[in-house]
Structures are given as C-alpha cells and as structure tokens.
RNA sequence: GGCGCGUUCGUCUAGUGGCCUAGGACACCGCCCUCUCACGGCGGGUACACGGGUUCGACUCCCGUACGCGCUACCA
C-alpha cells in the first residue's frame, strides 16, 4: 500500500476557525496514525479575499495546536510550491490535458467542464457509498480573467501532490462527484474521501466566521492550553468508543480510524472545553506552571518585576492545581503582587463585624509572636488562638483571609501567609482592624 | 424547489436485533470531605423525533413523515 499522504488546504481569508482546525486535526491524526505525511497547502487563488494576516493566523494556529506539517509553506517538500498562487503553470498544463480530451468548452469567456452526466458514486470513508445523479449545469473551472476555480485547482493539486486521503467538512460531500469527474478526465485516481460532520453553535446554527469563540486565536488569547483545545476538538465527531474523554494525543493517534467518525454535526460546548481545560490545567507543574501563570499575571498588569523570582515561584506554587484558566489567576492570587488589597464588599459585610474584632486582634498577636513565620507554626498559632477563644479555626480563618487577601477564596491560608511574610501580613491585619465595620 | 447528509439525556457521546427497565462525560441539583476556593467522593432528575412495517423480539433493519444541516456560484 502507498504511504498515506493527507493534506489540509485552507484558504487564507480570515482567522483559523475551530472548524478548520478540527479538519486539520483529523487529517493530521490520520497521517500520524498511518505513518504518512501531513501536507499543508494554501488555497489562495482568490487574490481579492486573501490576506497575509490570515496566512500567519493559519500557521500560528496550527503550530499552537501542535499540528506540524511535513510538507508545505516554510517547510518545503518535493511537491511544491505549496501555495496555489504559485502554481499557475501547473494548472495551465492540466487544462491542456482536459482540452485534448475534449472535456472543456468556452462559455462567455469562462472555461467550463463538460460533465459526462453519468451517475457518480462516492465511496466515502464516513458516509459510505453515496450516489449522485449529475444533472446539474456544467461547472466553471476558469474565470474570464484567467484565474482558476476551486474545484479544478483542488483536484489538480491533490493529483499532483499524490494525496491519498482527504478529510474535509461534510459541506463538500455534494461537491465530491464533480471532483471525481475531474480526476477521471485528468486520468488520475481520486483519493479516499472522509467527509466529517460540521461544528455547530450551541444553538444548533452552523458555526461560522464571526461567531463567538469561532477563532482558534481567541482560545490562545484567553489562556487555554493547546492540549486541552486539541483534545476537545478530537471529541467533536470522534470518540475512542469507550468511556474515556481525556486522552493523550499519542493514544488518540493510535486509536484514530475513519470508521470511528460520526456523521452527525456536533455543537461546540464551551462548558465541556472548560472542563477539559481544567483537567489539563490542574496537571500543570514545574516550569510549565510557572510560565503559564506568569504570563497570565503579567497580562493582567500585575508588576511581577517588583518581586524576586523566588517569591513569584513560591506564590505561583500555591496556585498549583487550583485554577483552570490562567485568566482566573489575577483574581485568585493577585494579592501577592499588589500593595493594597481590594476588599470584597460581600466578604467585608460578613466578616468585618464588631464581634470579630477581638478575634482578629488575638490572631494578629499570635502571628506577631510566631517564630519562625512559616506555614506549620502559623497554623499552630491560629489553632491555639481558636482554642483559647473557644471557637473553631474557621471562625478565625475567614476574617484573616479577607484581611490579608481581600477575598474569601484563595490559596491555602498558612502557605500564603508565609510567602507574604510577617511584615506584610501584620500591616494588612492592622489596616483591616481599622475598618469601620468592626465598630458599628 | 431539486439533490445529499443527519436525528439516543440541554450538550458531546456509548450502543451494529435479545446483555438496554439505554451506559459514560459536561452542565445542573442535593449530601459528604474541607482553613476558603478548587479538587475529590456519593446520590438525583433528564434521551432512543414521529408513524408504519420486518421479526419470537427493535435504539439497532426497511419505508414514509417531520425537523435540522449542506450543496445547488465566474467562494473556498
């Protein structure tokens, strides 16, 4: 059997959207599964609609998702060039083949392909055998200005590049008989097609360009992890046929088969993506954790440069396993990096009340005397204070946390106190004790 | 309109004639764990679009209807 050659052939008319990314992903998965080549080809025949920015967005998006191509722009290969705008001569040559075979004719300046008008059966890897009658008007393959139409160049390139398998959106299923006719007229063998279901918006409408969350870039910007997005995209139309949902990409590659693809359009479910994102985010540790967290904190404008690397490392470490999206971090751990804490009004109302005044004062005193100022002794000091006062530790924990972080949720209190250090903790406690809520 | 594809919980799915009084996951609700948050554990409700067949027996096979989506371009 021929080594598999699959391709993703986007046209750079906008950003890379999740539907396109998922198409690229399935092609890539098949190539990796079969030990074949994954080829990127840019379909930029429509000069008016293509932009350089869109081209960069495609490259960046694919690379972010880890879908490296074996042949294509910026990588090279034996079947180039990989941008259609540079392949005009090749198209001219194949057009002559069609002319010689009497397959084309001229019509108002355009070139049209004469359909044999015989039923065509598409043997689709996903949809099975689908037969089309072929009674539509002949397709145009070349415009009066000499530029070629999608159907023609797409087929010529698949032929020239030796493409063996094509995974593409189901919207192309009805185009496929045209492509097969072209292949035959060109004397070539069509690749095996696998038409995959479309991605829908949560409301069931077709997800397209300007829909919320349609851009791969928006997930990158929002701090999603590429492995989470990629894993989620795999689940749209494919499943391992058991109960697993979070799978390492190597396992997905191993299991990926066209037969396991669905035929049903799938709605994009942000909740589920978020869940997977959380699954991956909680596994973050070490350098990767530091890198992801620092980026999120900086993006929120927190002045990390004012703090030592050790301090930042330790602060971030207390967030390990506690967040799903980097963008949650500023609210969760921003207090490490601000001078003044922003007090949560609801928390203030609940915890900064007269009956807590003495409790907080006693806690402050215990911390002031705590030596060393580290998590375990701090915990012991707080618990001892609680015992003296005859209350549960939680009664002291809440106002203390609020005073020191401004919020009633955050990292482990004792660890955060240690990192903040005695001076900051005592200062914030004093500021809190001056709050009017305590002497109503 | 014509042609094509599809239809299992709100969503993603498992299911290829009896294992299904339909399984898992997300989301939701309740309880538990707990210094908060998150995590985790336990429990709960919710689905085979509809109508005909075929069969001893249909979520699974066939036909029809409805609904959704796609194609029907000198867009890709």
Coordinates of C-alpha atoms (C1' of nucleotides) in Angstrom, one line a residue:
Chain A
X1 CA 0.0 0.0 0.0
X2 CA 1.1 3.5 -0.8
X3 CA 2.3 5.6 2.2
X4 CA -0.6 7.9 3.1
X5 CA -0.4 11.5 2.1
X6 CA -3.0 13.7 3.5
X7 CA -3.4 17.4 3.4
X8 CA -5.1 20.4 4.9
X9 CA -5.9 23.0 2.4
X10 CA -7.2 26.2 3.9
X11 CA -7.7 29.4 2.2
X12 CA -6.4 32.4 4.0
X13 CA -9.4 34.6 4.0
X14 CA -9.8 35.1 7.8
X15 CA -8.5 33.7 11.0
X16 CA -8.2 30.0 11.5
X17 CA -11.6 28.9 12.9
X18 CA -12.3 25.9 15.0
X19 CA -14.0 24.0 12.2
X20 CA -10.9 24.4 10.1
X21 CA -8.6 23.5 12.9
X22 CA -10.7 20.3 13.6
X23 CA -10.4 19.4 9.9
X24 CA -6.7 19.9 10.0
X25 CA -6.5 17.9 13.2
X26 CA -8.3 14.9 11.7
X27 CA -6.1 14.9 8.7
X28 CA -3.1 15.2 10.9
X29 CA -4.3 12.3 13.1
X30 CA -4.8 10.1 10.2
X31 CA -1.3 10.9 8.8
X32 CA 0.3 10.2 12.1
X33 CA -1.8 7.1 12.6
X34 CA -0.9 5.7 9.2
X35 CA 2.8 6.8 9.4
X36 CA 2.2 9.0 6.4
X37 CA 2.8 12.7 5.5
X38 CA 0.7 15.6 6.6
X39 CA 0.8 18.3 3.9
X40 CA -0.3 22.0 4.2
X41 CA -1.4 23.6 1.1
X42 CA -2.6 27.2 0.9
X43 CA -5.6 27.7 -1.5
X44 CA -5.1 31.3 -2.3
X45 CA -6.4 31.6 -5.8
X46 CA -8.9 34.3 -4.9
X47 CA -6.4 37.1 -4.6
X48 CA -9.0 39.7 -3.6
X49 CA -10.0 37.8 -0.5
X50 CA -6.7 36.6 0.8
X51 CA -4.6 38.5 3.4
X52 CA -1.1 38.0 4.8
X53 CA -2.5 38.2 8.3
X54 CA -4.8 35.3 7.6
X55 CA -1.9 33.3 6.4
X56 CA 0.1 33.9 9.6
X57 CA -3.0 33.1 11.6
X58 CA -3.2 29.7 9.9
X59 CA 0.5 28.9 10.6
X60 CA 0.3 30.1 14.2
X61 CA -2.9 28.3 14.9
X62 CA -1.7 25.0 13.6
X63 CA 1.6 25.2 15.3
X64 CA -0.1 26.2 18.6
X65 CA -2.2 23.1 18.4
X66 CA 0.9 21.0 17.7
X67 CA -0.2 20.2 14.1
X68 CA 3.2 20.4 12.5
X69 CA 3.2 19.8 8.7
X70 CA 5.7 17.6 7.0
X71 CA 5.4 19.4 3.7
X72 CA 4.2 22.9 2.9
X73 CA 5.0 26.5 3.2
X74 CA 8.0 27.4 5.4
X75 CA 8.9 23.7 5.5
X76 CA 9.3 22.7 1.8
X77 CA 8.9 19.3 0.2
X78 CA 9.1 17.6 -3.2
X79 CA 5.6 18.5 -4.3
X80 CA 5.8 22.3 -4.1
X81 CA 5.1 25.0 -4.4
X82 CA 2.5 24.7 -1.7
X83 CA 0.6 27.9 -2.4
X84 CA -1.8 27.8 -5.3
X85 CA -0.9 31.4 -6.2
X86 CA 2.4 30.0 -7.3
X87 CA 1.1 27.0 -9.3
X88 CA -0.4 28.7 -12.3
X89 CA 1.7 26.9 -14.8
X90 CA 0.7 23.5 -13.4
X91 CA -2.9 24.4 -13.8
X92 CA -2.4 25.5 -17.4
X93 CA -0.8 22.3 -18.2
X94 CA -3.6 20.2 -16.8
X95 CA -6.1 22.4 -18.5
X96 CA -4.5 21.4 -21.8
X97 CA -4.9 17.8 -20.8
X98 CA -8.6 18.5 -20.5
X99 CA -8.7 20.3 -23.7
X100 CA -7.0 17.5 -25.5
X101 CA -9.6 15.1 -24.1
X102 CA -12.4 17.3 -25.2
X103 CA -13.6 17.8 -21.7
X104 CA -13.9 21.6 -21.7
X105 CA -15.6 24.3 -23.7
X106 CA -15.8 28.0 -23.7
X107 CA -18.8 29.9 -22.5
X108 CA -18.9 33.7 -22.2
X109 CA -15.2 33.9 -21.6
X110 CA -15.2 31.2 -19.0
X111 CA -13.9 27.7 -19.3
X112 CA -16.4 25.0 -18.4
X113 CA -16.0 21.4 -17.8
X114 CA -18.4 19.1 -19.6
X115 CA -19.9 16.6 -17.2
X116 CA -20.1 13.1 -18.5
X117 CA -23.6 13.1 -17.0
X118 CA -23.2 9.7 -15.6
X119 CA -24.2 8.8 -12.0
X120 CA -21.2 9.0 -9.7
X121 CA -20.8 7.0 -6.5
X122 CA -18.7 8.4 -3.8
X123 CA -17.2 5.7 -1.6
X124 CA -16.9 7.8 1.5
X125 CA -14.9 6.6 4.5
X126 CA -17.5 8.1 6.8
X127 CA -20.8 8.3 4.8
X128 CA -20.4 5.1 2.9
X129 CA -21.5 4.8 -0.8
X130 CA -23.4 7.8 -1.9
X131 CA -24.6 8.1 -5.4
X132 CA -25.3 11.4 -7.2
X133 CA -27.2 11.7 -10.5
X134 CA -25.2 14.5 -12.1
X135 CA -27.8 16.6 -13.8
X136 CA -26.6 20.0 -12.7
X137 CA -25.2 22.6 -15.0
X138 CA -21.5 22.1 -16.0
X139 CA -19.1 23.7 -13.6
X140 CA -16.9 26.6 -14.5
X141 CA -13.3 25.9 -13.9
X142 CA -11.7 29.2 -15.2
X143 CA -12.8 32.8 -15.0
X144 CA -12.5 35.2 -17.9
X145 CA -9.5 36.8 -16.2
X146 CA -7.6 33.5 -16.4
X147 CA -7.8 32.6 -12.8
X148 CA -8.9 29.1 -11.9
X149 CA -11.9 28.0 -9.7
X150 CA -11.5 26.0 -6.5
X151 CA -12.8 22.7 -7.8
X152 CA -10.2 22.5 -10.5
X153 CA -7.2 23.6 -8.6
X154 CA -8.1 21.5 -5.7
X155 CA -8.3 18.4 -7.8
X156 CA -5.2 19.2 -9.8
X157 CA -3.2 19.7 -6.6
X158 CA -4.4 16.6 -4.9
X159 CA -3.4 14.7 -8.1
X160 CA 0.0 16.4 -8.4
X161 CA 0.8 16.0 -4.7
X162 CA -0.2 12.4 -4.6
X163 CA -2.8 12.8 -2.0
X164 CA -4.3 9.5 -0.9
X165 CA -6.8 10.6 1.8
X166 CA -8.9 13.7 2.3
X167 CA -10.7 14.5 5.5
X168 CA -12.9 17.6 4.9
X169 CA -16.1 19.1 6.0
X170 CA -19.4 17.5 5.1
X171 CA -20.3 20.6 3.1
X172 CA -18.0 19.2 0.4
X173 CA -19.8 15.9 0.1
X174 CA -22.1 17.3 -2.7
X175 CA -19.0 18.7 -4.5
X176 CA -17.2 15.4 -4.5
X177 CA -18.9 13.9 -7.6
X178 CA -17.6 16.9 -9.5
X179 CA -14.1 16.3 -8.2
X180 CA -14.3 12.6 -9.2
X181 CA -15.3 13.5 -12.7
X182 CA -12.3 15.9 -12.9
X183 CA -10.0 13.2 -11.7
X184 CA -11.2 10.8 -14.3
X185 CA -10.9 13.3 -17.1
X186 CA -7.4 14.1 -15.9
X187 CA -6.6 10.4 -16.0
X188 CA -6.0 10.2 -12.3
X189 CA -7.2 8.2 -9.3
X190 CA -9.2 10.2 -6.7
X191 CA -8.1 10.0 -3.1
X192 CA -10.2 8.3 -0.5
X193 CA -12.6 10.9 1.0
X194 CA -13.8 11.1 4.5
X195 CA -16.5 13.8 5.0
X196 CA -16.7 14.8 8.6
X197 CA -19.6 16.4 10.3
X198 CA -19.8 20.2 10.8
X199 CA -19.3 22.1 14.0
X200 CA -22.4 23.9 15.2
X201 CA -23.0 26.8 17.6
X202 CA -24.6 25.9 20.9
X203 CA -28.0 26.9 19.4
X204 CA -27.6 24.5 16.5
X205 CA -26.8 27.0 13.8
X206 CA -23.7 26.5 11.7
X207 CA -20.6 27.9 13.3
X208 CA -19.1 30.4 11.0
X209 CA -16.5 33.2 10.9
X210 CA -17.9 35.8 13.1
X211 CA -19.4 33.6 15.8
X212 CA -18.3 33.9 19.3
X213 CA -15.4 31.5 20.0
X214 CA -15.0 30.5 16.4
X215 CA -11.4 31.7 16.2
X216 CA -8.6 29.5 17.4
X217 CA -6.7 32.6 18.3
X218 CA -9.4 33.5 20.9
X219 CA -8.6 30.4 22.9
X220 CA -4.9 31.1 22.8
X221 CA -5.6 34.7 23.9
X222 CA -7.9 33.5 26.7
X223 CA -5.1 31.3 28.1
X224 CA -6.4 27.9 27.1
X225 CA -3.9 25.1 26.9
X226 CA -3.4 23.8 23.4
X227 CA -3.6 20.2 24.5
X228 CA -7.0 20.9 26.1
X229 CA -8.4 22.5 23.0
X230 CA -6.9 19.8 20.8
X231 CA -8.3 17.1 23.0
X232 CA -11.7 18.7 23.0
X233 CA -11.7 19.1 19.2
X234 CA -11.0 15.4 18.8
X235 CA -14.2 14.7 20.7
X236 CA -16.3 16.5 18.2
X237 CA -17.2 13.8 15.8
X238 CA -14.8 11.2 17.1
X239 CA -14.7 9.0 20.2
X240 CA -12.5 6.2 21.4
X241 CA -15.7 4.1 21.7
X242 CA -15.2 3.6 25.4
X243 CA -15.7 5.9 28.4
X244 CA -12.5 7.8 28.1
X245 CA -12.6 11.5 27.1
X246 CA -9.3 12.9 28.3
X247 CA -6.7 11.1 26.3
X248 CA -3.1 11.8 25.5
X249 CA -2.6 12.7 21.9
X250 CA -0.4 9.6 21.3
X251 CA -3.3 7.4 22.4
X252 CA -5.7 9.3 20.1
X253 CA -3.3 8.8 17.2
X254 CA -3.1 5.1 18.0
X255 CA -6.9 4.7 18.0
X256 CA -7.9 7.1 15.2
X257 CA -9.8 5.5 12.4
X258 CA -12.2 7.0 9.9
X259 CA -14.7 4.3 10.8
X260 CA -14.9 5.8 14.2
X261 CA -16.0 9.1 13.0
X262 CA -19.6 10.2 13.4
X263 CA -21.9 11.5 10.7
X264 CA -23.8 13.9 13.0
X265 CA -23.0 17.6 13.3
X266 CA -21.8 18.5 16.7
X267 CA -22.5 21.6 18.8
X268 CA -19.5 23.3 20.3
X269 CA -19.9 23.1 24.0
X270 CA -17.8 25.6 25.9
X271 CA -18.6 24.0 29.3
X272 CA -17.0 20.8 28.2
X273 CA -14.0 22.5 26.8
X274 CA -13.6 24.4 30.1
X275 CA -13.8 21.1 32.0
X276 CA -11.1 19.6 29.9
X277 CA -9.0 22.8 30.2
X278 CA -9.3 22.3 34.0
X279 CA -8.2 18.7 33.8
X280 CA -5.1 19.8 31.9
X281 CA -4.5 22.9 33.9
X282 CA -4.5 21.0 37.2
X283 CA -1.7 18.8 35.9
X284 CA 0.4 21.8 35.3
X285 CA 3.6 21.8 37.4
X286 CA 7.2 23.0 37.5
X287 CA 8.4 25.3 34.7
X288 CA 5.3 25.0 32.6
X289 CA 3.1 26.0 35.5
X290 CA 5.4 29.0 36.2
X291 CA 5.4 30.0 32.6
X292 CA 1.6 29.8 32.2
X293 CA 0.9 31.6 35.4
X294 CA 3.4 34.4 34.9
X295 CA 2.0 35.1 31.5
X296 CA -1.5 35.3 32.9
X297 CA -0.4 37.5 35.8
X298 CA 1.5 39.8 33.6
X299 CA -1.3 40.0 31.1
X300 CA -3.4 41.4 34.0
X301 CA -0.9 44.1 34.5
X302 CA 0.5 42.9 37.8
X303 CA 4.0 44.3 38.5
X304 CA 5.9 41.0 38.8
X305 CA 9.1 42.8 38.1
X306 CA 8.9 44.3 41.6
X307 CA 9.3 40.8 43.2
X308 CA 12.1 38.3 43.4
X309 CA 12.0 35.2 41.3
X310 CA 11.8 33.0 44.4
X311 CA 8.9 35.0 45.7
X312 CA 7.0 34.6 42.4
X313 CA 7.8 30.9 42.2
X314 CA 6.5 30.3 45.7
X315 CA 3.4 32.4 45.2
X316 CA 2.5 30.5 42.0
X317 CA 3.2 27.2 43.6
X318 CA 0.4 27.8 46.0
X319 CA -2.0 28.0 43.0
X320 CA -0.9 24.7 41.6
X321 CA -4.0 22.5 40.9
X322 CA -6.4 25.3 41.9
X323 CA -7.3 27.1 38.6
X324 CA -8.5 26.1 35.2
X325 CA -7.9 29.2 33.1
X326 CA -4.9 31.4 33.5
X327 CA -7.2 34.4 33.4
X328 CA -8.6 33.3 36.8
X329 CA -5.2 33.8 38.4
X330 CA -5.2 37.6 38.9
X331 CA -8.4 37.4 41.0
X332 CA -7.2 34.3 42.8
X333 CA -3.6 35.3 43.6
X334 CA -3.2 38.9 42.6
X335 CA -2.9 39.9 46.3
X336 CA 0.6 38.6 46.2
X337 CA 1.6 41.4 43.9
X338 CA -0.4 44.4 45.0
X339 CA 0.4 46.9 47.7
X340 CA -3.2 47.4 48.7
X341 CA -5.7 44.6 48.9
X342 CA -9.0 45.2 47.2
X343 CA -11.6 44.1 49.8
X344 CA -14.5 42.1 48.6
X345 CA -17.6 44.0 49.8
X346 CA -19.7 40.9 50.5
X347 CA -16.8 39.4 52.5
X348 CA -16.5 42.6 54.4
X349 CA -20.1 42.6 55.3
X350 CA -19.9 39.1 56.5
X351 CA -16.6 39.0 58.4
X352 CA -15.6 42.6 59.3
X353 CA -18.1 42.8 62.1
X354 CA -17.7 44.0 65.8
X355 CA -17.8 40.5 67.2
X356 CA -14.8 39.5 65.1
X357 CA -12.7 42.5 66.2
X358 CA -11.1 40.8 69.2
X359 CA -10.7 37.5 67.4
X360 CA -8.7 39.2 64.7
X361 CA -6.7 41.2 67.2
X362 CA -5.8 38.0 69.0
X363 CA -4.9 36.3 65.8
X364 CA -2.7 39.2 64.9
X365 CA -0.9 39.0 68.2
X366 CA -0.4 35.3 67.8
X367 CA 1.1 35.8 64.3
X368 CA 3.3 38.7 65.6
X369 CA 4.8 36.3 68.1
X370 CA 5.0 33.3 65.7
X371 CA 8.5 32.1 65.2
X372 CA 9.5 31.1 62.6
X373 CA 6.9 32.7 60.3
X374 CA 6.2 29.6 58.3
X375 CA 3.1 27.6 57.4
X376 CA 3.1 25.0 60.2
X377 CA 3.9 27.3 63.1
X378 CA 1.3 29.8 61.7
X379 CA -1.3 27.1 61.6
X380 CA -0.4 26.0 65.2
X381 CA -0.6 29.6 66.3
X382 CA -4.0 30.2 64.7
X383 CA -5.4 26.9 66.1
X384 CA -4.1 27.7 69.6
X385 CA -5.8 31.1 69.4
X386 CA -9.0 29.5 68.3
X387 CA -8.8 27.0 71.2
X388 CA -8.3 29.9 73.7
X389 CA -11.2 31.7 72.3
X390 CA -13.3 28.6 72.3
X391 CA -14.1 28.8 68.6
X392 CA -13.4 26.7 65.5
X393 CA -10.4 27.6 63.4
X394 CA -12.6 28.6 60.6
X395 CA -14.0 31.5 62.6
X396 CA -10.6 33.0 62.6
X397 CA -9.6 31.9 59.1
X398 CA -12.2 33.8 57.3
X399 CA -11.6 37.3 58.6
X400 CA -7.9 36.7 58.4
X401 CA -8.0 35.6 54.8
X402 CA -10.2 38.5 53.9
X403 CA -7.9 41.0 55.7
X404 CA -4.8 39.6 54.0
X405 CA -6.0 38.8 50.5
X406 CA -9.2 40.9 50.2
X407 CA -11.1 37.8 49.1
X408 CA -12.8 34.9 50.8
X409 CA -11.3 32.4 48.4
X410 CA -7.7 31.8 47.5
X411 CA -4.7 29.5 48.2
X412 CA -4.0 27.7 51.4
X413 CA -4.1 30.4 54.1
X414 CA -1.0 29.3 56.1
X415 CA 1.2 29.0 53.0
X416 CA 0.1 32.3 51.6
X417 CA 0.9 34.0 55.0
X418 CA 4.3 32.5 54.9
X419 CA 5.0 33.8 51.4
X420 CA 3.6 37.2 52.1
X421 CA 5.9 37.4 55.2
X422 CA 5.4 38.8 58.7
X423 CA 5.7 42.5 57.8
X424 CA 3.0 42.5 55.0
X425 CA 0.7 40.2 57.0
X426 CA 0.8 42.4 60.1
X427 CA 0.4 45.5 58.1
X428 CA -2.7 44.2 56.3
X429 CA -4.1 42.9 59.5
X430 CA -3.7 46.4 61.1
X431 CA -5.3 48.1 58.1
X432 CA -8.2 45.7 58.4
X433 CA -8.7 46.2 62.1
X434 CA -9.1 49.9 61.3
X435 CA -12.0 49.1 59.1
X436 CA -15.3 50.8 60.2
X437 CA -17.1 47.5 60.0
X438 CA -15.5 46.4 63.3
X439 CA -17.0 49.3 65.4
X440 CA -20.5 49.7 64.1
Chain B
rG1 C1' -37.7 23.7 -5.4
rG2 C1' -34.1 19.7 -6.6
rC3 C1' -30.2 16.6 -4.7
rG4 C1' -27.4 14.9 -0.5
rC5 C1' -26.4 14.0 4.8
rG6 C1' -28.3 13.6 9.6
rU7 C1' -31.9 12.7 14.0
rU8 C1' -30.1 8.5 21.6
rC9 C1' -30.4 13.0 28.1
rG10 C1' -29.8 20.6 27.5
rU11 C1' -24.7 19.3 25.1
rC12 C1' -20.7 15.6 23.5
rU13 C1' -21.3 10.5 23.1
rA14 C1' -21.6 4.5 24.0
rG15 C1' -24.8 1.3 21.7
rU16 C1' -24.4 -2.5 15.0
rG17 C1' -31.6 -7.5 16.9
rG18 C1' -32.2 -10.0 22.8
rC19 C1' -26.5 -8.1 27.7
rC20 C1' -30.9 -1.6 27.4
rU21 C1' -36.3 -1.1 32.9
rA22 C1' -30.4 2.6 27.4
rG23 C1' -24.1 3.3 29.8
rG24 C1' -20.3 7.4 30.4
rA25 C1' -18.9 12.6 30.4
rC26 C1' -20.1 18.0 30.7
rA27 C1' -23.7 21.2 32.8
rC28 C1' -27.5 21.3 36.7
rC29 C1' -29.4 20.0 41.9
rG30 C1' -28.5 17.7 46.8
rC31 C1' -25.2 15.5 50.5
rC32 C1' -20.1 14.5 52.2
rC33 C1' -14.8 16.0 52.5
rU34 C1' -12.5 20.7 53.8
rC35 C1' -9.0 26.8 56.6
rU36 C1' -11.6 29.4 51.7
rC37 C1' -11.6 28.3 46.6
rA38 C1' -10.8 24.3 43.5
rC39 C1' -10.3 19.0 43.5
rG40 C1' -12.4 14.5 45.1
rG41 C1' -16.5 11.1 46.8
rC42 C1' -21.7 9.7 46.9
rG43 C1' -26.7 10.4 45.1
rG44 C1' -30.6 12.7 41.8
rG45 C1' -33.5 14.3 37.5
rU46 C1' -33.5 14.3 32.1
rA47 C1' -32.9 10.9 25.9
rC48 C1' -33.8 6.3 21.7
rA49 C1' -38.0 12.7 16.6
rC50 C1' -42.9 10.6 14.9
rG51 C1' -45.8 6.8 12.1
rG52 C1' -45.8 2.3 9.6
rG53 C1' -43.6 -2.2 8.6
rU54 C1' -39.9 -6.8 9.0
rU55 C1' -39.0 -10.1 13.3
rC56 C1' -40.5 -14.5 18.5
rG57 C1' -38.0 -9.8 19.8
rA58 C1' -36.2 -3.4 17.6
rC59 C1' -32.3 2.3 19.9
rU60 C1' -30.4 -1.1 16.5
rC61 C1' -33.0 -3.4 9.7
rC62 C1' -36.7 -1.2 5.7
rC63 C1' -40.3 2.6 4.2
rG64 C1' -42.7 7.3 4.9
rU65 C1' -43.3 12.0 7.6
rA66 C1' -41.3 15.9 10.4
rC67 C1' -37.3 18.7 11.7
rG68 C1' -32.1 20.3 11.2
rC69 C1' -27.9 20.9 8.2
rG70 C1' -25.3 21.0 3.5
rC71 C1' -24.8 21.5 -1.9
rU72 C1' -27.3 23.6 -6.0
rA73 C1' -21.5 30.3 -7.7
rC74 C1' -17.2 33.3 -12.6
rC75 C1' -16.4 31.5 -2.8
rA76 C1' -13.3 28.1 -1.0

